[in-house]
mmCIF file of C-alpha atoms in Angstrom:
data_model
loop_
_atom_site.group_PDB
_atom_site.id
_atom_site.type_symbol
_atom_site.label_atom_id
_atom_site.label_comp_id
_atom_site.label_asym_id
_atom_site.label_seq_id
_atom_site.Cartn_x
_atom_site.Cartn_y
_atom_site.Cartn_z
ATOM 1 C CA GLU A 448 143.517 197.844 143.236
ATOM 2 C CA ASP A 449 142.946 194.087 143.345
ATOM 3 C CA LYS A 450 140.103 193.016 141.078
ATOM 4 C CA VAL A 451 138.280 189.873 139.967
ATOM 5 C CA VAL A 452 135.964 189.920 136.929
ATOM 6 C CA GLN A 453 133.637 187.116 135.942
ATOM 7 C CA SER A 454 131.876 186.554 132.651
ATOM 8 C CA PRO A 455 129.245 186.104 131.566
ATOM 9 C CA LEU A 456 127.165 187.624 134.359
ATOM 10 C CA SER A 457 124.292 185.315 133.507
ATOM 11 C CA LEU A 458 123.714 182.316 131.325
ATOM 12 C CA VAL A 459 120.690 180.207 130.383
ATOM 13 C CA VAL A 460 121.214 176.730 128.936
ATOM 14 C CA HIS A 461 119.290 173.496 128.517
ATOM 15 C CA GLU A 462 119.969 170.252 130.287
ATOM 16 C CA GLY A 463 122.800 168.360 128.663
ATOM 17 C CA ASP A 464 124.616 171.461 127.424
ATOM 18 C CA THR A 465 128.238 172.190 128.326
ATOM 19 C CA VAL A 466 129.058 175.587 129.825
ATOM 20 C CA THR A 467 132.281 177.486 130.404
ATOM 21 C CA LEU A 468 132.472 180.203 133.034
ATOM 22 C CA ASN A 469 135.303 182.703 132.991
ATOM 23 C CA CYS A 470 137.215 184.464 135.729
ATOM 24 C CA SER A 471 139.996 186.990 135.187
ATOM 25 C CA TYR A 472 141.935 188.695 137.936
ATOM 26 C CA GLU A 473 144.412 191.421 138.735
ATOM 27 C CA VAL A 474 145.931 191.007 142.174
ATOM 28 C CA THR A 475 149.230 191.787 143.776
ATOM 29 C CA ASN A 476 151.110 188.649 144.742
ATOM 30 C CA PHE A 477 148.583 185.984 143.772
ATOM 31 C CA ARG A 478 148.309 183.051 146.154
ATOM 32 C CA SER A 479 145.276 180.969 145.095
ATOM 33 C CA LEU A 480 142.001 181.048 143.175
ATOM 34 C CA LEU A 481 138.821 179.430 144.436
ATOM 35 C CA TRP A 482 135.460 178.564 142.890
ATOM 36 C CA TYR A 483 132.271 178.370 144.935
ATOM 37 C CA LYS A 484 128.692 177.427 144.080
ATOM 38 C CA GLN A 485 126.044 179.556 145.781
ATOM 39 C CA GLU A 486 122.432 178.481 145.959
ATOM 40 C CA LYS A 487 119.955 179.829 148.490
ATOM 41 C CA LYS A 488 122.212 178.658 151.272
ATOM 42 C CA ALA A 489 125.881 178.596 152.159
ATOM 43 C CA PRO A 490 128.329 178.991 149.263
ATOM 44 C CA THR A 491 129.862 175.570 148.801
ATOM 45 C CA PHE A 492 133.491 175.057 147.900
ATOM 46 C CA LEU A 493 134.268 173.574 144.487
ATOM 47 C CA PHE A 494 137.957 174.008 143.684
ATOM 48 C CA MET A 495 141.140 175.681 144.858
ATOM 49 C CA LEU A 496 143.765 176.318 142.176
ATOM 50 C CA THR A 497 147.317 177.415 142.844
ATOM 51 C CA SER A 498 149.348 176.134 139.894
ATOM 52 C CA SER A 499 149.004 176.885 136.201
ATOM 53 C CA GLY A 500 147.911 174.256 133.735
ATOM 54 C CA ILE A 501 146.820 171.591 136.200
ATOM 55 C CA GLU A 502 143.178 170.685 135.698
ATOM 56 C CA LYS A 503 141.098 169.858 138.718
ATOM 57 C CA LYS A 504 138.057 167.646 138.222
ATOM 58 C CA SER A 505 135.092 166.643 140.301
ATOM 59 C CA GLY A 506 132.467 164.667 138.433
ATOM 60 C CA ARG A 507 131.080 166.826 135.651
ATOM 61 C CA LEU A 508 132.926 169.917 136.867
ATOM 62 C CA SER A 509 136.480 170.859 136.032
ATOM 63 C CA SER A 510 138.625 173.937 136.362
ATOM 64 C CA ILE A 511 142.006 175.178 135.255
ATOM 65 C CA LEU A 512 144.185 178.180 136.005
ATOM 66 C CA ASP A 513 146.448 180.220 133.711
ATOM 67 C CA LYS A 514 148.743 182.348 135.850
ATOM 68 C CA LYS A 515 150.435 183.920 132.845
ATOM 69 C CA GLU A 516 147.219 185.238 131.334
ATOM 70 C CA LEU A 517 145.619 185.722 134.772
ATOM 71 C CA PHE A 518 142.416 183.786 134.314
ATOM 72 C CA SER A 519 140.589 180.623 135.208
ATOM 73 C CA ILE A 520 137.708 178.728 133.656
ATOM 74 C CA LEU A 521 135.109 176.488 135.207
ATOM 75 C CA ASN A 522 133.583 173.879 132.902
ATOM 76 C CA ILE A 523 130.369 172.007 133.548
ATOM 77 C CA THR A 524 129.515 169.180 131.162
ATOM 78 C CA ALA A 525 126.108 167.513 130.708
ATOM 79 C CA THR A 526 124.427 170.201 132.779
ATOM 80 C CA GLN A 527 121.484 169.329 135.042
ATOM 81 C CA THR A 528 118.804 171.529 136.571
ATOM 82 C CA GLY A 529 120.550 171.076 139.916
ATOM 83 C CA ASP A 530 123.523 172.978 138.523
ATOM 84 C CA SER A 531 121.421 176.157 138.513
ATOM 85 C CA ALA A 532 123.165 178.522 140.925
ATOM 86 C CA ILE A 533 125.484 181.488 141.188
ATOM 87 C CA TYR A 534 129.106 180.532 140.610
ATOM 88 C CA LEU A 535 131.588 182.688 142.471
ATOM 89 C CA CYS A 536 135.267 183.072 141.687
ATOM 90 C CA ALA A 537 137.553 184.409 144.405
ATOM 91 C CA VAL A 538 141.250 185.158 144.641
ATOM 92 C CA GLU A 539 143.488 185.163 147.667
ATOM 93 C CA ALA A 540 146.381 187.597 147.458
ATOM 94 C CA ALA A 541 149.489 187.143 149.540
ATOM 95 C CA SER A 542 148.809 188.851 152.802
ATOM 96 C CA ASN A 543 148.659 187.865 156.404
ATOM 97 C CA THR A 544 144.921 187.499 156.481
ATOM 98 C CA GLY A 545 143.864 185.143 153.723
ATOM 99 C CA LYS A 546 140.899 187.328 152.825
ATOM 100 C CA LEU A 547 139.204 186.535 149.529
ATOM 101 C CA ILE A 548 138.452 189.006 146.742
ATOM 102 C CA PHE A 549 135.326 187.909 144.891
ATOM 103 C CA GLY A 550 134.032 188.509 141.424
ATOM 104 C CA GLN A 551 130.440 189.505 140.823
ATOM 105 C CA GLY A 552 129.396 185.934 140.135
ATOM 106 C CA THR A 553 127.857 184.165 137.141
ATOM 107 C CA THR A 554 124.192 183.202 137.448
ATOM 108 C CA LEU A 555 123.580 179.932 135.634
ATOM 109 C CA GLN A 556 120.080 178.712 134.871
ATOM 110 C CA VAL A 557 119.673 175.225 133.463
ATOM 111 C CA LYS A 558 116.277 174.582 131.885
ATOM 112 C CA PRO A 559 114.806 171.090 131.584
ATOM 113 C CA GLY B 414 129.604 171.281 164.554
ATOM 114 C CA ALA B 415 129.294 169.949 161.023
ATOM 115 C CA GLY B 416 129.450 173.338 159.347
ATOM 116 C CA VAL B 417 129.460 177.067 159.924
ATOM 117 C CA SER B 418 126.242 178.140 161.586
ATOM 118 C CA GLN B 419 124.829 181.659 161.452
ATOM 119 C CA SER B 420 121.872 183.165 163.240
ATOM 120 C CA PRO B 421 119.428 184.600 162.715
ATOM 121 C CA ARG B 422 118.869 183.614 159.081
ATOM 122 C CA TYR B 423 116.750 186.706 158.511
ATOM 123 C CA LYS B 424 116.635 189.987 160.361
ATOM 124 C CA VAL B 425 114.403 192.965 159.745
ATOM 125 C CA ALA B 426 115.395 196.160 161.491
ATOM 126 C CA LYS B 427 114.022 199.655 161.534
ATOM 127 C CA ARG B 428 116.468 202.333 160.526
ATOM 128 C CA GLY B 429 118.417 203.423 163.580
ATOM 129 C CA GLN B 430 118.153 200.116 165.428
ATOM 130 C CA ASP B 431 121.180 198.127 166.541
ATOM 131 C CA VAL B 432 121.555 194.526 165.364
ATOM 132 C CA ALA B 433 123.799 191.626 166.345
ATOM 133 C CA LEU B 434 124.604 188.757 164.012
ATOM 134 C CA ARG B 435 126.101 185.527 165.297
ATOM 135 C CA CYS B 436 128.534 183.073 163.724
ATOM 136 C CA ASP B 437 129.491 179.631 165.039
ATOM 137 C CA PRO B 438 132.535 178.453 163.078
ATOM 138 C CA ILE B 439 133.559 174.884 162.425
ATOM 139 C CA SER B 440 135.046 173.423 165.579
ATOM 140 C CA GLY B 441 138.807 173.820 165.670
ATOM 141 C CA HIS B 442 138.974 176.454 162.956
ATOM 142 C CA VAL B 443 141.403 179.168 163.921
ATOM 143 C CA SER B 444 140.453 181.745 161.309
ATOM 144 C CA LEU B 445 137.111 183.481 160.960
ATOM 145 C CA PHE B 446 136.025 185.948 158.282
ATOM 146 C CA TRP B 447 133.003 188.186 157.816
ATOM 147 C CA TYR B 448 131.821 189.236 154.357
ATOM 148 C CA GLN B 449 128.999 191.480 153.165
ATOM 149 C CA GLN B 450 127.103 190.520 150.014
ATOM 150 C CA ALA B 451 124.833 193.115 148.417
ATOM 151 C CA LEU B 452 122.128 191.973 146.035
ATOM 152 C CA GLY B 453 123.580 190.873 142.715
ATOM 153 C CA GLN B 454 127.165 191.288 143.874
ATOM 154 C CA GLY B 455 129.930 189.039 145.089
ATOM 155 C CA PRO B 456 130.816 188.974 148.786
ATOM 156 C CA GLU B 457 133.090 191.747 150.062
ATOM 157 C CA PHE B 458 135.522 191.279 152.925
ATOM 158 C CA LEU B 459 134.716 192.998 156.208
ATOM 159 C CA THR B 460 137.029 191.639 158.898
ATOM 160 C CA TYR B 461 139.251 188.725 159.934
ATOM 161 C CA PHE B 462 140.023 187.012 163.241
ATOM 162 C CA GLN B 463 142.769 184.616 164.117
ATOM 163 C CA ASN B 464 141.553 183.029 167.324
ATOM 164 C CA GLU B 465 140.367 185.974 169.427
ATOM 165 C CA ALA B 466 142.602 188.531 167.749
ATOM 166 C CA GLN B 467 141.061 190.795 165.130
ATOM 167 C CA LEU B 468 143.948 191.081 162.696
ATOM 168 C CA ASP B 469 142.250 192.902 159.838
ATOM 169 C CA LYS B 470 139.225 195.178 159.973
ATOM 170 C CA SER B 471 140.023 197.135 156.859
ATOM 171 C CA GLY B 472 136.742 196.199 155.175
ATOM 172 C CA LEU B 473 134.385 197.493 157.848
ATOM 173 C CA PRO B 474 132.499 200.289 156.073
ATOM 174 C CA SER B 475 132.094 202.618 159.035
ATOM 175 C CA ASP B 476 132.568 202.887 162.776
ATOM 176 C CA ARG B 477 128.979 201.682 163.177
ATOM 177 C CA PHE B 478 130.260 198.183 162.401
ATOM 178 C CA PHE B 479 131.959 196.252 165.159
ATOM 179 C CA ALA B 480 132.976 192.596 165.406
ATOM 180 C CA GLU B 481 134.269 190.483 168.239
ATOM 181 C CA ARG B 482 135.344 186.934 168.963
ATOM 182 C CA PRO B 483 136.194 187.058 172.670
ATOM 183 C CA GLU B 484 136.971 183.377 173.265
ATOM 184 C CA GLY B 485 138.300 182.517 169.832
ATOM 185 C CA SER B 486 135.215 180.593 168.798
ATOM 186 C CA VAL B 487 131.806 182.248 168.325
ATOM 187 C CA SER B 488 131.862 185.659 166.690
ATOM 188 C CA THR B 489 129.354 188.487 166.702
ATOM 189 C CA LEU B 490 129.042 191.227 164.122
ATOM 190 C CA LYS B 491 127.248 194.251 165.513
ATOM 191 C CA ILE B 492 125.852 197.091 163.469
ATOM 192 C CA GLN B 493 124.797 200.200 165.346
ATOM 193 C CA ARG B 494 122.233 202.712 164.140
ATOM 194 C CA THR B 495 121.444 200.683 161.028
ATOM 195 C CA GLN B 496 120.943 202.472 157.721
ATOM 196 C CA GLN B 497 119.140 201.289 154.588
ATOM 197 C CA GLU B 498 122.459 200.807 152.810
ATOM 198 C CA ASP B 499 123.361 198.177 155.407
ATOM 199 C CA SER B 500 120.749 195.857 153.877
ATOM 200 C CA ALA B 501 122.669 192.845 152.585
ATOM 201 C CA VAL B 502 123.511 189.233 153.317
ATOM 202 C CA TYR B 503 126.248 188.910 155.924
ATOM 203 C CA LEU B 504 128.326 185.786 155.420
ATOM 204 C CA CYS B 505 130.678 184.211 157.905
ATOM 205 C CA ALA B 506 133.459 181.824 156.891
ATOM 206 C CA SER B 507 136.009 179.852 158.839
ATOM 207 C CA SER B 508 139.180 178.021 157.942
ATOM 208 C CA PHE B 509 141.683 175.869 159.770
ATOM 209 C CA GLN B 510 144.286 178.573 159.371
ATOM 210 C CA GLY B 511 144.204 181.813 157.396
ATOM 211 C CA PRO B 512 146.273 181.891 154.233
ATOM 212 C CA LYS B 513 145.979 179.197 151.570
ATOM 213 C CA ASN B 514 143.312 177.297 153.436
ATOM 214 C CA ILE B 515 139.822 176.682 152.169
ATOM 215 C CA GLN B 516 137.210 178.947 153.699
ATOM 216 C CA TYR B 517 133.906 177.281 154.504
ATOM 217 C CA PHE B 518 130.875 179.515 154.548
ATOM 218 C CA GLY B 519 127.714 179.704 156.581
ATOM 219 C CA ALA B 520 124.321 180.305 154.981
ATOM 220 C CA GLY B 521 124.401 183.946 155.950
ATOM 221 C CA THR B 522 122.094 186.384 157.686
ATOM 222 C CA ARG B 523 119.881 188.428 155.373
ATOM 223 C CA LEU B 524 119.486 191.878 156.940
ATOM 224 C CA SER B 525 116.756 194.177 155.721
ATOM 225 C CA VAL B 526 116.694 197.711 157.095
ATOM 226 C CA LEU B 527 113.396 199.516 156.614
#
């Protein structure tokens, strides 16, 4: 059965800290891995990763995929209180539908 | 529109009532997905449309759940005879085309069944 596991489930840090969120997966015929940020509104897209070893960056956020070891990490440097959210990792397996299989999410709280 | 729009944002239903949840996808997006997100969990796939065709409904938890997208744009998720276990956030997402395209999500409808 296809599965996505995120760790840690929750994390509390102080502003300025760097955090690393983990996502491991077991899927048949992997196609892509996506990261979303979910606040009390629509989950917003962060990154889509399809190739191993190529880091994607957007400001203080970056992510990388390891298709051999079947995991991805999401790094946030110099955290701010506005980074407080649930971070969701999702995997698309090769199928006709493109449906996403989500992990449980990591709840990040950044304290001032 | 600018993004995926869902209505209502909140819905309270008595057990046994029928509910209808609406999703307006991004204009021009061919693919539309419904997900169910229980408290403290990640979203779980319910069903997928490509235009008006429902190509995958493998995630619908029971025959009380029904979705449609008759003109290939707006979609409605209907839940008949709601049960307490149906309480969740129902998220809609759309993408330009299905596989390997970014799905953009709406804010969801939070359904509470009393």
